[in-house]
Coordinates of C-alpha atoms and ligand atoms in Angstrom, one line a residue:
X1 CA -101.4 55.0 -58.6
X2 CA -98.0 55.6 -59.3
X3 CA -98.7 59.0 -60.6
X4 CA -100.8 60.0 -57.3
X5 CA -97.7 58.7 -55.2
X6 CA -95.4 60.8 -57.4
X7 CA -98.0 63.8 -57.5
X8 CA -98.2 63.3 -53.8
X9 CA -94.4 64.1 -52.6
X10 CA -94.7 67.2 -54.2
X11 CA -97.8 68.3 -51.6
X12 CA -95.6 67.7 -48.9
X13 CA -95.8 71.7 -48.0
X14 CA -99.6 71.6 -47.7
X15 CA -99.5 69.0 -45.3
X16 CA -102.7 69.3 -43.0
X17 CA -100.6 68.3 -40.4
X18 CA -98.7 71.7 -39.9
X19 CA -102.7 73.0 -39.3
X20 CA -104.6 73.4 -36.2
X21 CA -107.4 71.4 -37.0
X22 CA -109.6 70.8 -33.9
X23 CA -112.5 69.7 -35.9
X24 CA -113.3 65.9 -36.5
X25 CA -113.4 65.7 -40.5
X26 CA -116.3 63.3 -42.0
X27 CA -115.9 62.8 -45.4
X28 CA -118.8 61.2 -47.5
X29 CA -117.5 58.9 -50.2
X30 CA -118.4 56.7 -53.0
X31 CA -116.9 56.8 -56.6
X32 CA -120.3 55.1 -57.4
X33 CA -123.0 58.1 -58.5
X34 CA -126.3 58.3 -56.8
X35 CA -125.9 56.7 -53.9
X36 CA -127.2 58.9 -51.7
X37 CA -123.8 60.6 -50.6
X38 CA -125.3 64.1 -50.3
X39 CA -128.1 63.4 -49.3
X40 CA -126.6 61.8 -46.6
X41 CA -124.5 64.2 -45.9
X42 CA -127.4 67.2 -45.5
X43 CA -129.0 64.6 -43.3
X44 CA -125.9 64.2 -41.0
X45 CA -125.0 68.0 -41.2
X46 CA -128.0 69.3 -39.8
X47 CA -128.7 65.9 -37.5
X48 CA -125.2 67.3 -35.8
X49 CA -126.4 71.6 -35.8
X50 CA -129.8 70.3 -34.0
X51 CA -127.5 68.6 -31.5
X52 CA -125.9 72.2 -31.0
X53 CA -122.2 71.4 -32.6
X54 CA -120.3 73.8 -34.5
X55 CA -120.7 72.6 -38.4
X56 CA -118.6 73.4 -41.4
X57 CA -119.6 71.9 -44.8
X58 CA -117.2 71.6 -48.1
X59 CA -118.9 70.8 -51.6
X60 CA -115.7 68.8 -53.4
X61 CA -118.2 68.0 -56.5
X62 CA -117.4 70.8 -58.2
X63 CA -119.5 70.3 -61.1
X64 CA -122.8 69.2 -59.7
X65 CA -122.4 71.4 -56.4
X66 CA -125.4 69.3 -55.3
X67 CA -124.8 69.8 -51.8
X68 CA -124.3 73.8 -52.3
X69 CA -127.3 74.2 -54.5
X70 CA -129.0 72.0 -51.2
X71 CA -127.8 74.5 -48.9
X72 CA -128.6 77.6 -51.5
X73 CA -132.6 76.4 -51.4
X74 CA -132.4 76.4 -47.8
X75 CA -131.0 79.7 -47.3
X76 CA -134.1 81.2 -49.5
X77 CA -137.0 78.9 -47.4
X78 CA -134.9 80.5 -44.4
X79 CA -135.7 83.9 -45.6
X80 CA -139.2 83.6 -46.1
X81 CA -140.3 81.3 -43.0
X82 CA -138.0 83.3 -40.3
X83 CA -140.3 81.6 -37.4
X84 CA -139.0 78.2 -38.5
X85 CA -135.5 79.0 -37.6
X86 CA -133.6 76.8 -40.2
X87 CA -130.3 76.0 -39.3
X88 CA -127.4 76.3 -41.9
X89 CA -123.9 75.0 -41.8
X90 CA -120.7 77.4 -42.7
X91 CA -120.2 76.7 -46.0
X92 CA -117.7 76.1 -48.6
X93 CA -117.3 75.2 -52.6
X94 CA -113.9 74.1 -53.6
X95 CA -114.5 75.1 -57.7
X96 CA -112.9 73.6 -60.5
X97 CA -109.7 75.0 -60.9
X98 CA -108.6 75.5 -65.0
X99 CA -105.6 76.1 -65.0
X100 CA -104.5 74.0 -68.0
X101 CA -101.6 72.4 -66.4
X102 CA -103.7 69.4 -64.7
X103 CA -101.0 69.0 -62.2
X104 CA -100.5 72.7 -61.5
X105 CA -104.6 72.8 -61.3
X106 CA -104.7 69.4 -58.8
X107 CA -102.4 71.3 -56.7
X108 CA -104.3 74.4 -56.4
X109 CA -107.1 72.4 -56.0
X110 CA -105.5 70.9 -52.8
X111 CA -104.3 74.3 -52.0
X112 CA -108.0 75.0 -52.0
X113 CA -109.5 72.6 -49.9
X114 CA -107.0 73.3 -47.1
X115 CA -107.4 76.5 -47.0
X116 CA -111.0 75.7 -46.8
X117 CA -110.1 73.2 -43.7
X118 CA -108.0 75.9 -41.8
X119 CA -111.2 78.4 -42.2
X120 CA -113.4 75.6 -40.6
X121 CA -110.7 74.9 -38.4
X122 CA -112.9 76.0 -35.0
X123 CA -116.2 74.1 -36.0
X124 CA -116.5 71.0 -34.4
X125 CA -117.0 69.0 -37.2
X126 CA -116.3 69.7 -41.0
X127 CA -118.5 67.4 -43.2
X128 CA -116.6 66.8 -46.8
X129 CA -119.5 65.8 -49.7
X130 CA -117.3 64.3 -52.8
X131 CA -117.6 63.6 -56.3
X132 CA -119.0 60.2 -57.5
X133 CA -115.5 60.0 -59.6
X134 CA -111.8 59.6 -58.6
X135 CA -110.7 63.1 -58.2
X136 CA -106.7 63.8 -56.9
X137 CA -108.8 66.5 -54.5
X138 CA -111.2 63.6 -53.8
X139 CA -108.4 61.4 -52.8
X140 CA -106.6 64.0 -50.7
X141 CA -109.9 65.0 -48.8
X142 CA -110.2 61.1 -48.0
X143 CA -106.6 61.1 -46.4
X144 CA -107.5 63.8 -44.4
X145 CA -110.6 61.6 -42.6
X146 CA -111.5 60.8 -39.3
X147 CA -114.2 59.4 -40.5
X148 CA -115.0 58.3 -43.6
X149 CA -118.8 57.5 -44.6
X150 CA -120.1 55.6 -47.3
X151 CA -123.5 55.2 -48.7
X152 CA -124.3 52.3 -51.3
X153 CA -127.0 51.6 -52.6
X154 CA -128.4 47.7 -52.3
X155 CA -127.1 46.0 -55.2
X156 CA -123.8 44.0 -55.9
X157 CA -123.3 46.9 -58.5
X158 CA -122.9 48.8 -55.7
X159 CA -120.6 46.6 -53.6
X160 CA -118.7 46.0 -56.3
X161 CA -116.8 48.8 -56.1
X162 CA -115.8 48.0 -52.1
X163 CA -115.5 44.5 -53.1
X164 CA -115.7 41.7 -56.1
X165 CA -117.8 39.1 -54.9
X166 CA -118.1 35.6 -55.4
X167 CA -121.6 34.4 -57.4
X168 CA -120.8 31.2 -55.4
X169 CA -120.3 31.7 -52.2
X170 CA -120.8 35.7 -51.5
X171 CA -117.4 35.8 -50.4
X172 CA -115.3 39.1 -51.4
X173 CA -112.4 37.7 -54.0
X174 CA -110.4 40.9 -54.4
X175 CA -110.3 44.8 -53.2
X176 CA -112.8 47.0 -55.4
X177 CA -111.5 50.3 -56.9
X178 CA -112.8 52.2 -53.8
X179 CA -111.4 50.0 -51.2
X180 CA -108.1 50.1 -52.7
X181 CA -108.5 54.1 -53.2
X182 CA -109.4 54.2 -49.2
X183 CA -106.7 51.2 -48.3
X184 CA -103.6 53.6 -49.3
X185 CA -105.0 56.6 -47.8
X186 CA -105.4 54.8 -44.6
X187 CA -101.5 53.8 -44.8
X188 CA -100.7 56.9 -45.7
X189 CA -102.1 58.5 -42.3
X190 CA -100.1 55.7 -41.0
X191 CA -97.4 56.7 -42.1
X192 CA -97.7 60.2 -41.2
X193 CA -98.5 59.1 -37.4
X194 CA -102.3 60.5 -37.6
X195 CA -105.0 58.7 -35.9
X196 CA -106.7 55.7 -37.9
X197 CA -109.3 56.2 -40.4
X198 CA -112.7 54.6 -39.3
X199 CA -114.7 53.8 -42.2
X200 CA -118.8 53.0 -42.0
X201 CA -121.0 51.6 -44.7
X202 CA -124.5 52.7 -44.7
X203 CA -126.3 51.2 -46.8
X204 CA -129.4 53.1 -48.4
X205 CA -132.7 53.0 -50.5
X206 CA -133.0 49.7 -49.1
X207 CA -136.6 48.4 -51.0
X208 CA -139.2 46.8 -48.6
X209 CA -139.9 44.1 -51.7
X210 CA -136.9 42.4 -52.7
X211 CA -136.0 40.5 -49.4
X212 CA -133.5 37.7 -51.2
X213 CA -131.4 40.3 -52.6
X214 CA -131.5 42.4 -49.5
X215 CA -130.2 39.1 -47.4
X216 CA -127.5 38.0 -49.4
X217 CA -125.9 42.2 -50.4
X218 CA -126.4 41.9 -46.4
X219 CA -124.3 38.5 -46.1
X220 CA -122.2 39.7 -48.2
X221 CA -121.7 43.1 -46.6
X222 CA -120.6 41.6 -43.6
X223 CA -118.1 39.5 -45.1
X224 CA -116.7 42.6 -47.4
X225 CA -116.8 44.4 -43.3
X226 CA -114.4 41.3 -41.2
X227 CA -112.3 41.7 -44.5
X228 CA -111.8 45.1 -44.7
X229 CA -112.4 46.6 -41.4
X230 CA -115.7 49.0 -42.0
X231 CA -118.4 48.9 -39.5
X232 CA -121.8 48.4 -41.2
X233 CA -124.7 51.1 -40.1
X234 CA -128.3 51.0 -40.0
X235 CA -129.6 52.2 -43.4
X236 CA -132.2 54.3 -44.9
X237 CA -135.3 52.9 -46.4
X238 CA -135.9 53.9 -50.0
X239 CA -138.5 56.5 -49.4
X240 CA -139.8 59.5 -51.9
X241 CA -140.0 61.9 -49.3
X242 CA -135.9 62.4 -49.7
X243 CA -136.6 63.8 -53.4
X244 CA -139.0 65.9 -52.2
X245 CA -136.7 67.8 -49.1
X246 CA -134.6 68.8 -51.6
X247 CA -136.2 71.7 -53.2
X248 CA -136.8 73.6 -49.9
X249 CA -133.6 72.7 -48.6
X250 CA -135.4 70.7 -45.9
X251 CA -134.1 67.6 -44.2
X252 CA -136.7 64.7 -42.0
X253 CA -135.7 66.9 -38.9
X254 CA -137.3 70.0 -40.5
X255 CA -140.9 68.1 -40.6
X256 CA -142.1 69.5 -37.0
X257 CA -141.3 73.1 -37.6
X258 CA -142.5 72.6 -41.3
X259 CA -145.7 71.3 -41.4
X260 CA -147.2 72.5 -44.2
X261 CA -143.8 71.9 -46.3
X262 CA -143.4 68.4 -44.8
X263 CA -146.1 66.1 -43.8
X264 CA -145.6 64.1 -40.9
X265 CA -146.5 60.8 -42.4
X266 CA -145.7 57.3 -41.0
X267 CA -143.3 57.3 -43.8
X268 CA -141.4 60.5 -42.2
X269 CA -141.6 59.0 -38.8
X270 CA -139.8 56.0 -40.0
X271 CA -137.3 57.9 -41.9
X272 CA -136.5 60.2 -38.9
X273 CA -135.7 57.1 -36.8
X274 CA -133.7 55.5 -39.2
X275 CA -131.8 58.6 -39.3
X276 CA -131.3 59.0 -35.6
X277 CA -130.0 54.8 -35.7
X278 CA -127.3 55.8 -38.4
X279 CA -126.1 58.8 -36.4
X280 CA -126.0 56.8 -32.8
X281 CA -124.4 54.2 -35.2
X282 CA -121.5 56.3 -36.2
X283 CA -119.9 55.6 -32.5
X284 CA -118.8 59.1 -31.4
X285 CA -119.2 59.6 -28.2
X286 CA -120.4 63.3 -28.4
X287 CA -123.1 62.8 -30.5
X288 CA -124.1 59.8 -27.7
X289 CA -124.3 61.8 -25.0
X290 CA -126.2 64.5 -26.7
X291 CA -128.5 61.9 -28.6
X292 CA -129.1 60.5 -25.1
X293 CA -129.8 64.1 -23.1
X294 CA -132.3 64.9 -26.5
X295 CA -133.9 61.7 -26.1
Ligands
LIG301 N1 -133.2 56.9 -49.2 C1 -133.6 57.4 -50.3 N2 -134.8 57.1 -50.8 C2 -135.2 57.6 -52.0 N3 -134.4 58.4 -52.8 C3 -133.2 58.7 -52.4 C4 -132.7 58.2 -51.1 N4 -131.4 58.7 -51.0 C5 -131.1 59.4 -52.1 N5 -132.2 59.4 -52.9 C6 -132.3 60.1 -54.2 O1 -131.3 59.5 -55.1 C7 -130.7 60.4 -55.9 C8 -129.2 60.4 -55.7 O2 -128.9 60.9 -54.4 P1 -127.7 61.8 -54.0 O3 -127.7 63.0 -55.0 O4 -127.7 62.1 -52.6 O5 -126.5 60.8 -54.4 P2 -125.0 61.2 -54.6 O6 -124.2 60.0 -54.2 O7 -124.6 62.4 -54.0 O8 -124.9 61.4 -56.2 P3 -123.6 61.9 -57.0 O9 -122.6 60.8 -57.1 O10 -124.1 62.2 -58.4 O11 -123.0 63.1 -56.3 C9 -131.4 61.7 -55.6 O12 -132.4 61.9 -56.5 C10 -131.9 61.6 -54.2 O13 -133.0 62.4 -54.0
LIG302 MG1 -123.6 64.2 -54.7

């Protein structure tokens, strides 16, 4: 930590602040792989183009490029089903910078990601997907958050890293790693006079079986919430049909103008409604009032 503070000083000239940055910035975060953070964060980005906002997209993860290798496959199903008119963010891949200096290639790497931001800086929205690892870039994208956005999956695993959790009682004992991580970026926009950092939980693959464990991560959720101020959203069912968008580039909302890629099963239905809940959920009142005039 002590490092990142020292490291931090020195990135006082790329300050975000000295940019005109109309956009609300969502970043997606979770140290904790798999958890559904790009995923959810296709989902969101297209949710918000069909709602006719202005979207800009970074890829953080620079070695998986998940998100970017999502929104390659839907470029090429764009090209070959024209009629389907497939919406697709501005997009943009912060790479791995090797320089060998690590803290000459952090800061490029921060250089990077705000020129990125200042490129977006018209869109009305910029969706940030992230590395599930602590990156400096990582960290910097998350103190540059209007919203941050976490997906976990159900399991004290999971929560572990928002919270350590008593066996006992379900109460949270001490900060996890994330927490912490998100805890001194939010005093850091403090400090800097920016507008708060609201932080939602979403909690995903939630399994239709394994109701005891789904009550008490839920219990337990709420406690970790009251303690350290994220709201909790309506989550996503765990649901094969996600595995499956992924090769087209297809998200639940492409399922009507994609038949014969997407079924519309019950399933799908489901999914799309549990979708629409977490994006109501996320309390901005834009998407309200378009999610309301759509309805
Ligand atoms: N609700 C869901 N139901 C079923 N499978 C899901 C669901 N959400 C995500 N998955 C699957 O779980 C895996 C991990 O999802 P994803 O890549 O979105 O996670 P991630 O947090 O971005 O991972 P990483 O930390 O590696 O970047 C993928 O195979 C994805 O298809
Ligand atoms: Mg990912």
């Amino acid at each position: 930590l002590k490092r990142y503070y020292r490291d931090y000083k020195n990135y006082k000239d790329y300050k975000v602040k000295d940019m005109i940055i109309n956009s609300r910035i969502i970043v997606i975060g979770n140290e904790k792989g798999g958890c559904g953070k790009t995923t959810t964060a296709m989902h969101l980005i297209i949710s918000l183009l069909k709602l006719g906002f202005k979207v800009g997209s970074i890829d953080l993860d620079s070695r998986q490029q998940s998100l970017s290798r999502y929104i390659d496959n839907r470029k090429i199903t764009a090209s070959k089903e024209l009629d389907a008119n497939l919406l697709i963010p501005e997009h943009i891949i912060i790479n791995k910078n090797e320089n060998k200096n690590s803290i000459d290639a952090e800061k490029e790497e921060v250089s990077s990601l705000i020129d990125a931001l200042t490129k977006l800086a018209d869109m009305d929205f910029i969706l940030i997907d992230t590395p599930g690892s602590d990156t400096h870039v990582s960290r910097v994208a998350h103190s540059y958050a209007d919203i941050v956005i976490t997906p976990i999956n159900d399991s004290f695993v999971d929560l572990d890293l928002i919270g350590q959790i008593s066996a006992e009682t379900l109460d949270s004992i001490r900060p996890g790693i994330y927490s912490a991580m998100l805890w001194e970026q939010k005093v850091k926009r403090a400090s800097e006079k920016k507008k708060e950092m609201t932080w939602i939980v979403v909690r995903n693959r939630l399994s239709m079986l394994d109701a005891i464990n789904r009550r008490n991560v839920e219990v337990a959720l709420n406690k970790l919430s009251a303690r350290f101020g994220f709201k909790v959203a309506p989550g996503f069912g765990d649901r094969v049909i996600f595995k499956e968008l992924f090769l087209h580039g297809l998200t639940l909302h492409d399922a009507s103008t994609l038949a014969k890629k997407i079924r519309l099963s019950p399933s799908v239905i489901a999914a799309r409604q549990e979708l629409r809940d977490f994006v109501n959920a996320l309390g901005i009142p834009e998407i309200n009032e378009k999610l309301k005039n759509a309805a």
